[in-house]
Amino acid sequence: MDDQAIHPPAQALAQARSVVVLTGAGVSAESGIPTFRDTMAGLWASFDPQQLATPEAFARDPELVTRWYDHRRLGCAACEPNPGHLALARAQGELARRGGSLTILTQNVDGLHTRAGAENVVELHGSIMTWRCSKTAEPVTPPPPPEPWPEFPPISHAGAPVRPDVVWFGEALPEEALERSFEALQSCDLLLSVGTSSVVYPAAGFIELACANGARTIEVNPQETPISSIVTWALRGRSAEILPRLVAVAFGAA
Ligand code: BJW
């Protein structure tokens, strides 16, 4: 992507008062975490994530589903935030100093935005680091990484299988996360959609909501997505390369 293309969206970022950033798996891909729709590697290559991330799969085979999630939990814990995460945390600080705000709505369950120093992070699809009893919803603390759970599925004091505190297909998103998202979307003047395929609802509908409220929009993704045709600026490339450039042009070198 040439330098000229980044100036108009960077100027919009520098001038915005209220920014929403919607992030997806592409942002964490730069930290080495496979995207949701990537083909899985090794042991898990023959499984389809879309078939595993459901309450039905957990009910049918809790051992398989919890093994997969624990494998991913330990993988996420071993990864570090990348320059894309760090650029968003910096943009948040710069906007706050100017009396503005930046809210991160993330579909990722890896906690890397917070580990990069960002605040005001809404975890739309929960967290893979926290687990709970599937019967009582009481939190059950997993062993500290790199330790796996001692048994699969882990069993709670209530005698029920323990599950990751993530949102599966067909499950409702946490109410508080939705409320905070809609509040931020109603008042934002700029929305960035970064590293998401924009096919999973309700997050996939956020861009249209922001547009309907008059916000300008930026997409950062190496590939076209269903929202590419409606955004104000589509920046084609990797988030760990584009976000630091965007933030440096908007606010100056760090
Ligand atoms: C890069 C890059 C680089 C690569 N730099 N970019 C309306 C219409 C149709 C269907 C529905 C609808 N409303 C609801 C539905 C059903 C369903 C849904 O959306 N289905 C669609 C698939 C059709 N939605 C739900 O079920 C949701 N629940 C719901 O709506 O409940 C209603 C309800 C109300 C009341 C009671 C009960 C129910 C829940 C959705 C939960 C999604 N959960 C998952 C799993 C989380 C746990 C886990 O991680 O295992 O969340 S699914 C999966 O998809 C995961 C992700 O967060 C999510 C989005 O994926 P994402 O982030 O976009 O990743 P990828 O892999 O798809 O894309 C990566 C992108 O990065 C690509 O574009 C690459 O090009 C790009 N990329 N490298 C920048 N370096």
Short mmCIF file of C-alpha atoms and ligand atoms in Angstrom, two decimals:
data_model
loop_
_atom_site.label_atom_id
_atom_site.label_comp_id
_atom_site.label_asym_id
_atom_site.label_seq_id
_atom_site.Cartn_x
_atom_site.Cartn_y
_atom_site.Cartn_z
CA MET A 1 0.00 0.00 0.00
CA ASP A 2 1.48 3.37 -1.01
CA ASP A 3 2.08 6.24 1.41
CA GLN A 4 -0.51 8.51 -0.26
CA ALA A 5 -3.36 6.09 0.48
CA ILE A 6 -2.74 6.18 4.23
CA HIS A 7 -2.97 9.98 4.64
CA PRO A 8 -6.75 10.54 4.39
CA PRO A 9 -7.68 7.77 6.88
CA ALA A 10 -4.80 8.81 9.19
CA GLN A 11 -6.10 12.38 9.16
CA ALA A 12 -9.60 11.12 9.99
CA LEU A 13 -8.11 9.20 12.95
CA ALA A 14 -6.20 12.24 14.20
CA GLN A 15 -9.34 14.40 14.03
CA ALA A 16 -11.83 11.88 15.43
CA ARG A 17 -13.42 12.40 18.86
CA SER A 18 -14.86 8.96 19.39
CA VAL A 19 -13.33 5.93 17.69
CA VAL A 20 -14.47 2.30 17.69
CA VAL A 21 -12.07 -0.43 16.58
CA LEU A 22 -13.60 -3.82 15.79
CA THR A 23 -10.92 -6.51 15.73
CA GLY A 24 -10.85 -10.11 14.57
CA ALA A 25 -8.48 -13.04 14.32
CA GLY A 26 -6.30 -11.38 11.65
CA VAL A 27 -4.92 -8.99 14.30
CA SER A 28 -3.68 -11.89 16.43
CA ALA A 29 -2.45 -13.85 13.38
CA GLU A 30 0.54 -11.52 13.50
CA SER A 31 1.33 -12.89 16.98
CA GLY A 32 1.29 -16.44 15.64
CA ILE A 33 -2.28 -17.36 16.63
CA PRO A 34 -4.03 -19.08 13.68
CA THR A 35 -7.15 -17.28 12.41
CA PHE A 36 -10.47 -18.98 13.05
CA ARG A 37 -10.98 -19.92 9.42
CA ASP A 38 -7.36 -20.98 8.77
CA THR A 39 -6.87 -24.69 8.35
CA MET A 40 -5.68 -26.01 11.67
CA ALA A 41 -2.25 -27.59 11.96
CA GLY A 42 -0.95 -30.91 13.29
CA LEU A 43 -3.21 -32.97 15.50
CA TRP A 44 -6.21 -30.76 14.79
CA ALA A 45 -5.92 -30.58 10.99
CA SER A 46 -8.88 -32.88 10.37
CA PHE A 47 -11.31 -30.90 12.60
CA ASP A 48 -13.47 -27.99 11.49
CA PRO A 49 -13.46 -25.14 14.06
CA GLN A 50 -17.01 -24.21 13.04
CA GLN A 51 -18.12 -27.68 14.13
CA LEU A 52 -16.21 -27.54 17.43
CA ALA A 53 -17.31 -24.05 18.55
CA THR A 54 -20.87 -25.06 19.33
CA PRO A 55 -22.84 -26.12 22.44
CA GLU A 56 -23.90 -29.23 20.51
CA ALA A 57 -20.28 -30.33 19.98
CA PHE A 58 -19.55 -29.80 23.71
CA ALA A 59 -22.63 -31.81 24.71
CA ARG A 60 -21.70 -34.60 22.27
CA ASP A 61 -17.97 -34.80 23.01
CA PRO A 62 -16.82 -32.61 25.92
CA GLU A 63 -13.42 -34.31 25.99
CA LEU A 64 -12.63 -33.40 22.37
CA VAL A 65 -13.91 -29.83 22.68
CA THR A 66 -12.09 -29.09 25.96
CA ARG A 67 -8.84 -30.63 24.65
CA TRP A 68 -9.06 -28.33 21.61
CA TYR A 69 -9.74 -25.24 23.71
CA ASP A 70 -6.98 -26.06 26.17
CA HIS A 71 -4.53 -26.54 23.29
CA ARG A 72 -5.53 -23.07 22.08
CA ARG A 73 -5.45 -21.57 25.62
CA LEU A 74 -1.84 -22.64 26.06
CA GLY A 75 -0.99 -21.44 22.52
CA CYS A 76 -2.43 -17.97 23.25
CA ALA A 77 -0.59 -17.76 26.59
CA ALA A 78 2.70 -18.45 24.80
CA CYS A 79 2.16 -15.59 22.30
CA GLU A 80 2.92 -11.88 22.70
CA PRO A 81 1.06 -8.79 21.48
CA ASN A 82 2.34 -7.61 18.08
CA PRO A 83 2.90 -4.10 16.63
CA GLY A 84 -0.79 -3.92 15.58
CA HIS A 85 -1.99 -4.40 19.18
CA LEU A 86 0.61 -1.89 20.40
CA ALA A 87 -0.37 0.70 17.78
CA LEU A 88 -4.03 0.54 18.87
CA ALA A 89 -3.04 0.95 22.54
CA ARG A 90 -0.95 3.97 21.57
CA ALA A 91 -3.79 5.51 19.51
CA GLN A 92 -6.05 5.11 22.53
CA GLY A 93 -3.62 7.08 24.70
CA GLU A 94 -3.14 9.81 22.07
CA LEU A 95 -6.89 10.28 21.62
CA ALA A 96 -7.46 10.35 25.40
CA ARG A 97 -4.85 13.10 25.75
CA ARG A 98 -6.84 15.14 23.19
CA GLY A 99 -10.11 14.60 25.10
CA GLY A 100 -11.29 11.83 22.75
CA SER A 101 -11.88 8.12 23.24
CA LEU A 102 -11.16 4.79 21.54
CA THR A 103 -13.13 1.65 22.35
CA ILE A 104 -11.87 -1.76 21.21
CA LEU A 105 -14.60 -4.29 20.42
CA THR A 106 -12.74 -7.55 19.94
CA GLN A 107 -14.01 -10.87 18.70
CA ASN A 108 -10.73 -12.41 19.85
CA VAL A 109 -10.64 -14.51 22.99
CA ASP A 110 -6.85 -14.29 23.58
CA GLY A 111 -6.58 -11.20 25.82
CA LEU A 112 -3.75 -9.71 23.71
CA HIS A 113 -5.23 -6.17 23.48
CA THR A 114 -5.19 -5.87 27.26
CA ARG A 115 -1.71 -7.38 27.45
CA ALA A 116 -0.61 -4.69 24.94
CA GLY A 117 -1.73 -2.02 27.42
CA ALA A 118 -5.11 -1.13 25.90
CA GLU A 119 -8.02 -0.20 28.15
CA ASN A 120 -11.71 -0.08 27.38
CA VAL A 121 -11.60 -3.48 25.62
CA VAL A 122 -14.94 -5.23 25.12
CA GLU A 123 -14.55 -9.01 24.68
CA LEU A 124 -17.55 -9.82 22.49
CA HIS A 125 -16.88 -13.57 22.33
CA GLY A 126 -15.53 -13.99 25.87
CA SER A 127 -12.10 -15.21 26.95
CA ILE A 128 -10.28 -18.51 26.45
CA MET A 129 -8.27 -17.82 29.61
CA THR A 130 -11.28 -18.08 31.94
CA TRP A 131 -13.38 -21.23 32.31
CA ARG A 132 -16.60 -22.00 34.11
CA CYS A 133 -18.83 -24.84 35.26
CA SER A 134 -21.24 -25.70 32.43
CA LYS A 135 -24.01 -26.26 34.99
CA THR A 136 -23.66 -23.47 37.58
CA ALA A 137 -21.57 -20.95 35.56
CA GLU A 138 -19.26 -20.65 38.57
CA PRO A 139 -15.69 -19.71 37.48
CA VAL A 140 -13.16 -22.56 37.62
CA THR A 141 -9.51 -21.46 37.40
CA PRO A 142 -7.42 -23.42 34.86
CA PRO A 143 -3.86 -24.47 35.74
CA PRO A 144 -1.31 -21.71 35.04
CA PRO A 145 0.21 -22.03 31.52
CA PRO A 146 2.04 -24.02 30.28
CA GLU A 147 0.22 -26.59 32.45
CA PRO A 148 -2.75 -28.25 30.74
CA TRP A 149 -5.87 -29.30 32.64
CA PRO A 150 -5.10 -32.62 34.39
CA GLU A 151 -8.16 -34.31 32.84
CA PHE A 152 -10.50 -33.84 29.88
CA PRO A 153 -13.12 -32.68 30.29
CA PRO A 154 -12.26 -30.97 33.58
CA ILE A 155 -15.03 -31.60 36.12
CA SER A 156 -16.36 -28.92 38.50
CA HIS A 157 -17.30 -29.30 42.19
CA ALA A 158 -20.89 -29.52 40.96
CA GLY A 159 -19.88 -32.67 39.02
CA ALA A 160 -20.40 -31.06 35.60
CA PRO A 161 -17.91 -30.57 32.75
CA VAL A 162 -16.02 -27.28 32.82
CA ARG A 163 -16.04 -25.18 29.63
CA PRO A 164 -14.16 -22.15 28.32
CA ASP A 165 -15.91 -18.83 28.94
CA VAL A 166 -16.30 -18.15 25.21
CA VAL A 167 -19.38 -17.55 23.06
CA TRP A 168 -20.26 -20.43 20.76
CA PHE A 169 -22.49 -20.32 17.68
CA GLY A 170 -26.13 -20.07 18.74
CA GLU A 171 -25.24 -18.59 22.15
CA ALA A 172 -26.02 -15.01 23.15
CA LEU A 173 -23.16 -12.54 23.52
CA PRO A 174 -22.66 -11.21 27.09
CA GLU A 175 -25.31 -8.55 27.74
CA GLU A 176 -22.84 -6.03 29.13
CA ALA A 177 -20.57 -6.44 26.09
CA LEU A 178 -23.48 -5.78 23.75
CA GLU A 179 -24.64 -2.73 25.73
CA ARG A 180 -21.15 -1.21 25.74
CA SER A 181 -20.80 -1.94 22.01
CA PHE A 182 -24.07 -0.30 21.00
CA GLU A 183 -23.34 2.71 23.17
CA ALA A 184 -19.91 3.17 21.53
CA LEU A 185 -21.29 2.53 18.03
CA GLN A 186 -24.04 5.11 18.44
CA SER A 187 -21.63 7.89 19.32
CA CYS A 188 -18.55 7.08 17.21
CA ASP A 189 -17.41 9.28 14.35
CA LEU A 190 -14.86 6.74 13.05
CA LEU A 191 -14.93 2.94 12.99
CA LEU A 192 -11.98 0.74 12.06
CA SER A 193 -12.62 -2.91 11.21
CA VAL A 194 -9.35 -4.83 11.41
CA GLY A 195 -8.55 -8.46 10.55
CA THR A 196 -12.07 -9.85 10.53
CA SER A 197 -13.85 -11.80 7.80
CA SER A 198 -17.06 -9.91 8.73
CA VAL A 199 -19.26 -12.97 8.45
CA VAL A 200 -20.13 -13.67 12.10
CA TYR A 201 -23.07 -11.77 13.59
CA PRO A 202 -23.79 -9.62 15.48
CA ALA A 203 -20.26 -8.13 15.08
CA ALA A 204 -20.53 -8.30 11.27
CA GLY A 205 -23.45 -5.85 11.47
CA PHE A 206 -21.56 -3.22 13.49
CA ILE A 207 -20.11 -1.46 10.45
CA GLU A 208 -23.56 -0.84 8.98
CA LEU A 209 -24.75 0.49 12.33
CA ALA A 210 -21.83 2.92 12.52
CA CYS A 211 -22.40 4.00 8.90
CA ALA A 212 -26.10 4.59 9.60
CA ASN A 213 -25.03 6.87 12.46
CA GLY A 214 -22.82 8.88 10.09
CA ALA A 215 -19.41 7.49 11.06
CA ARG A 216 -16.59 7.20 8.55
CA THR A 217 -15.08 3.72 8.27
CA ILE A 218 -11.70 2.09 7.63
CA GLU A 219 -11.08 -1.58 6.86
CA VAL A 220 -7.62 -3.14 7.34
CA ASN A 221 -7.38 -6.60 5.80
CA PRO A 222 -5.22 -8.29 3.13
CA GLN A 223 -8.40 -9.73 1.58
CA GLU A 224 -11.72 -8.30 0.44
CA THR A 225 -14.63 -8.99 2.78
CA PRO A 226 -18.41 -8.43 2.59
CA ILE A 227 -17.95 -4.92 4.06
CA SER A 228 -15.19 -3.80 1.67
CA SER A 229 -17.63 -2.16 -0.71
CA ILE A 230 -19.25 0.02 1.96
CA VAL A 231 -16.22 1.32 3.87
CA THR A 232 -14.83 4.81 3.34
CA TRP A 233 -11.23 3.52 3.08
CA ALA A 234 -10.13 -0.07 2.46
CA LEU A 235 -6.46 -0.54 3.38
CA ARG A 236 -5.16 -3.80 1.94
CA GLY A 237 -2.38 -5.36 3.97
CA ARG A 238 -1.33 -6.90 7.27
CA SER A 239 -2.52 -5.25 10.47
CA ALA A 240 0.95 -5.36 12.10
CA GLU A 241 2.26 -3.30 9.19
CA ILE A 242 -0.67 -0.95 8.46
CA LEU A 243 -1.80 -0.05 12.00
CA PRO A 244 1.62 1.25 13.14
CA ARG A 245 1.90 3.31 9.92
CA LEU A 246 -1.64 4.68 10.30
CA VAL A 247 -1.00 5.68 13.93
CA ALA A 248 2.43 7.17 13.14
CA VAL A 249 0.99 9.34 10.35
CA ALA A 250 -1.95 10.37 12.56
CA PHE A 251 -0.03 11.21 15.74
CA GLY A 252 3.67 11.35 14.78
CA ALA A 253 6.43 8.86 15.41
CA ALA A 254 6.34 7.25 18.87
C1 BJW B 1 -5.60 -10.52 8.44
C2 BJW B 1 -4.31 -10.97 8.59
C3 BJW B 1 -3.36 -10.02 8.95
C4 BJW B 1 -5.46 -12.65 8.07
N1 BJW B 1 -3.74 -8.76 9.14
N2 BJW B 1 -5.95 -9.26 8.63
C5 BJW B 1 -27.57 -12.98 11.27
C6 BJW B 1 -27.39 -13.47 10.01
C7 BJW B 1 -26.84 -14.74 9.82
C8 BJW B 1 -26.48 -15.54 10.91
C9 BJW B 1 -26.66 -15.04 12.16
C10 BJW B 1 -27.20 -13.79 12.33
N3 BJW B 1 -27.25 -13.56 13.67
C11 BJW B 1 -26.76 -14.63 14.33
C12 BJW B 1 -26.40 -15.56 13.42
C13 BJW B 1 -25.81 -16.89 13.75
C14 BJW B 1 -24.34 -16.85 14.07
C15 BJW B 1 -23.61 -16.36 12.83
O1 BJW B 1 -23.21 -15.23 12.71
N4 BJW B 1 -23.37 -17.26 11.90
C16 BJW B 1 -22.64 -16.91 10.67
C17 BJW B 1 -21.43 -17.82 10.51
C18 BJW B 1 -23.58 -16.99 9.51
N5 BJW B 1 -24.05 -16.00 15.21
C19 BJW B 1 -24.15 -16.46 16.45
O2 BJW B 1 -24.54 -17.59 16.68
C20 BJW B 1 -23.83 -15.51 17.60
N6 BJW B 1 -24.87 -15.56 18.56
C21 BJW B 1 -26.02 -14.91 18.38
O3 BJW B 1 -26.21 -14.13 17.48
O4 BJW B 1 -26.93 -15.20 19.35
C22 BJW B 1 -28.27 -14.75 19.24
C23 BJW B 1 -28.97 -15.22 20.50
C24 BJW B 1 -29.71 -14.31 21.22
C25 BJW B 1 -30.36 -14.73 22.39
C26 BJW B 1 -30.26 -16.07 22.81
C27 BJW B 1 -29.51 -16.97 22.08
C28 BJW B 1 -28.86 -16.54 20.91
C29 BJW B 1 -22.58 -16.00 18.35
C30 BJW B 1 -21.34 -15.93 17.53
C31 BJW B 1 -20.18 -16.49 18.32
C32 BJW B 1 -18.94 -16.69 17.47
N7 BJW B 1 -17.99 -17.43 18.20
C33 BJW B 1 -16.69 -17.72 17.59
C34 BJW B 1 -15.97 -18.75 18.47
C35 BJW B 1 -15.43 -18.09 19.73
C36 BJW B 1 -14.61 -19.03 20.53
C37 BJW B 1 -13.42 -19.52 19.77
O5 BJW B 1 -12.51 -18.73 19.41
O6 BJW B 1 -13.35 -20.73 19.51
O7 BJW B 1 -15.92 -16.53 17.47
S1 BJW B 1 -16.82 -18.28 15.90
C38 BJW B 1 -15.40 -17.44 15.31
O8 BJW B 1 -15.74 -16.43 14.34
C39 BJW B 1 -14.82 -16.72 16.53
C40 BJW B 1 -14.40 -15.42 15.93
O9 BJW B 1 -14.32 -14.43 16.94
C41 BJW B 1 -15.47 -15.14 14.91
C42 BJW B 1 -15.07 -14.17 13.84
O10 BJW B 1 -13.98 -14.64 13.14
P1 BJW B 1 -12.92 -13.60 12.59
O11 BJW B 1 -12.24 -12.93 13.72
O12 BJW B 1 -13.53 -12.75 11.57
O13 BJW B 1 -11.81 -14.62 11.99
P2 BJW B 1 -11.72 -15.29 10.54
O14 BJW B 1 -10.77 -16.42 10.68
O15 BJW B 1 -13.05 -15.59 10.00
O16 BJW B 1 -11.12 -14.17 9.61
C43 BJW B 1 -9.81 -13.67 9.76
C44 BJW B 1 -9.68 -12.46 8.88
O17 BJW B 1 -8.40 -11.92 9.11
C45 BJW B 1 -9.78 -12.74 7.37
O18 BJW B 1 -10.60 -11.76 6.76
C46 BJW B 1 -8.33 -12.59 6.88
O19 BJW B 1 -8.24 -12.09 5.55
C47 BJW B 1 -7.82 -11.58 7.86
N8 BJW B 1 -6.38 -11.65 8.07
N9 BJW B 1 -4.30 -12.35 8.30
C48 BJW B 1 -5.07 -8.43 8.94
N10 BJW B 1 -2.07 -10.40 9.08
#
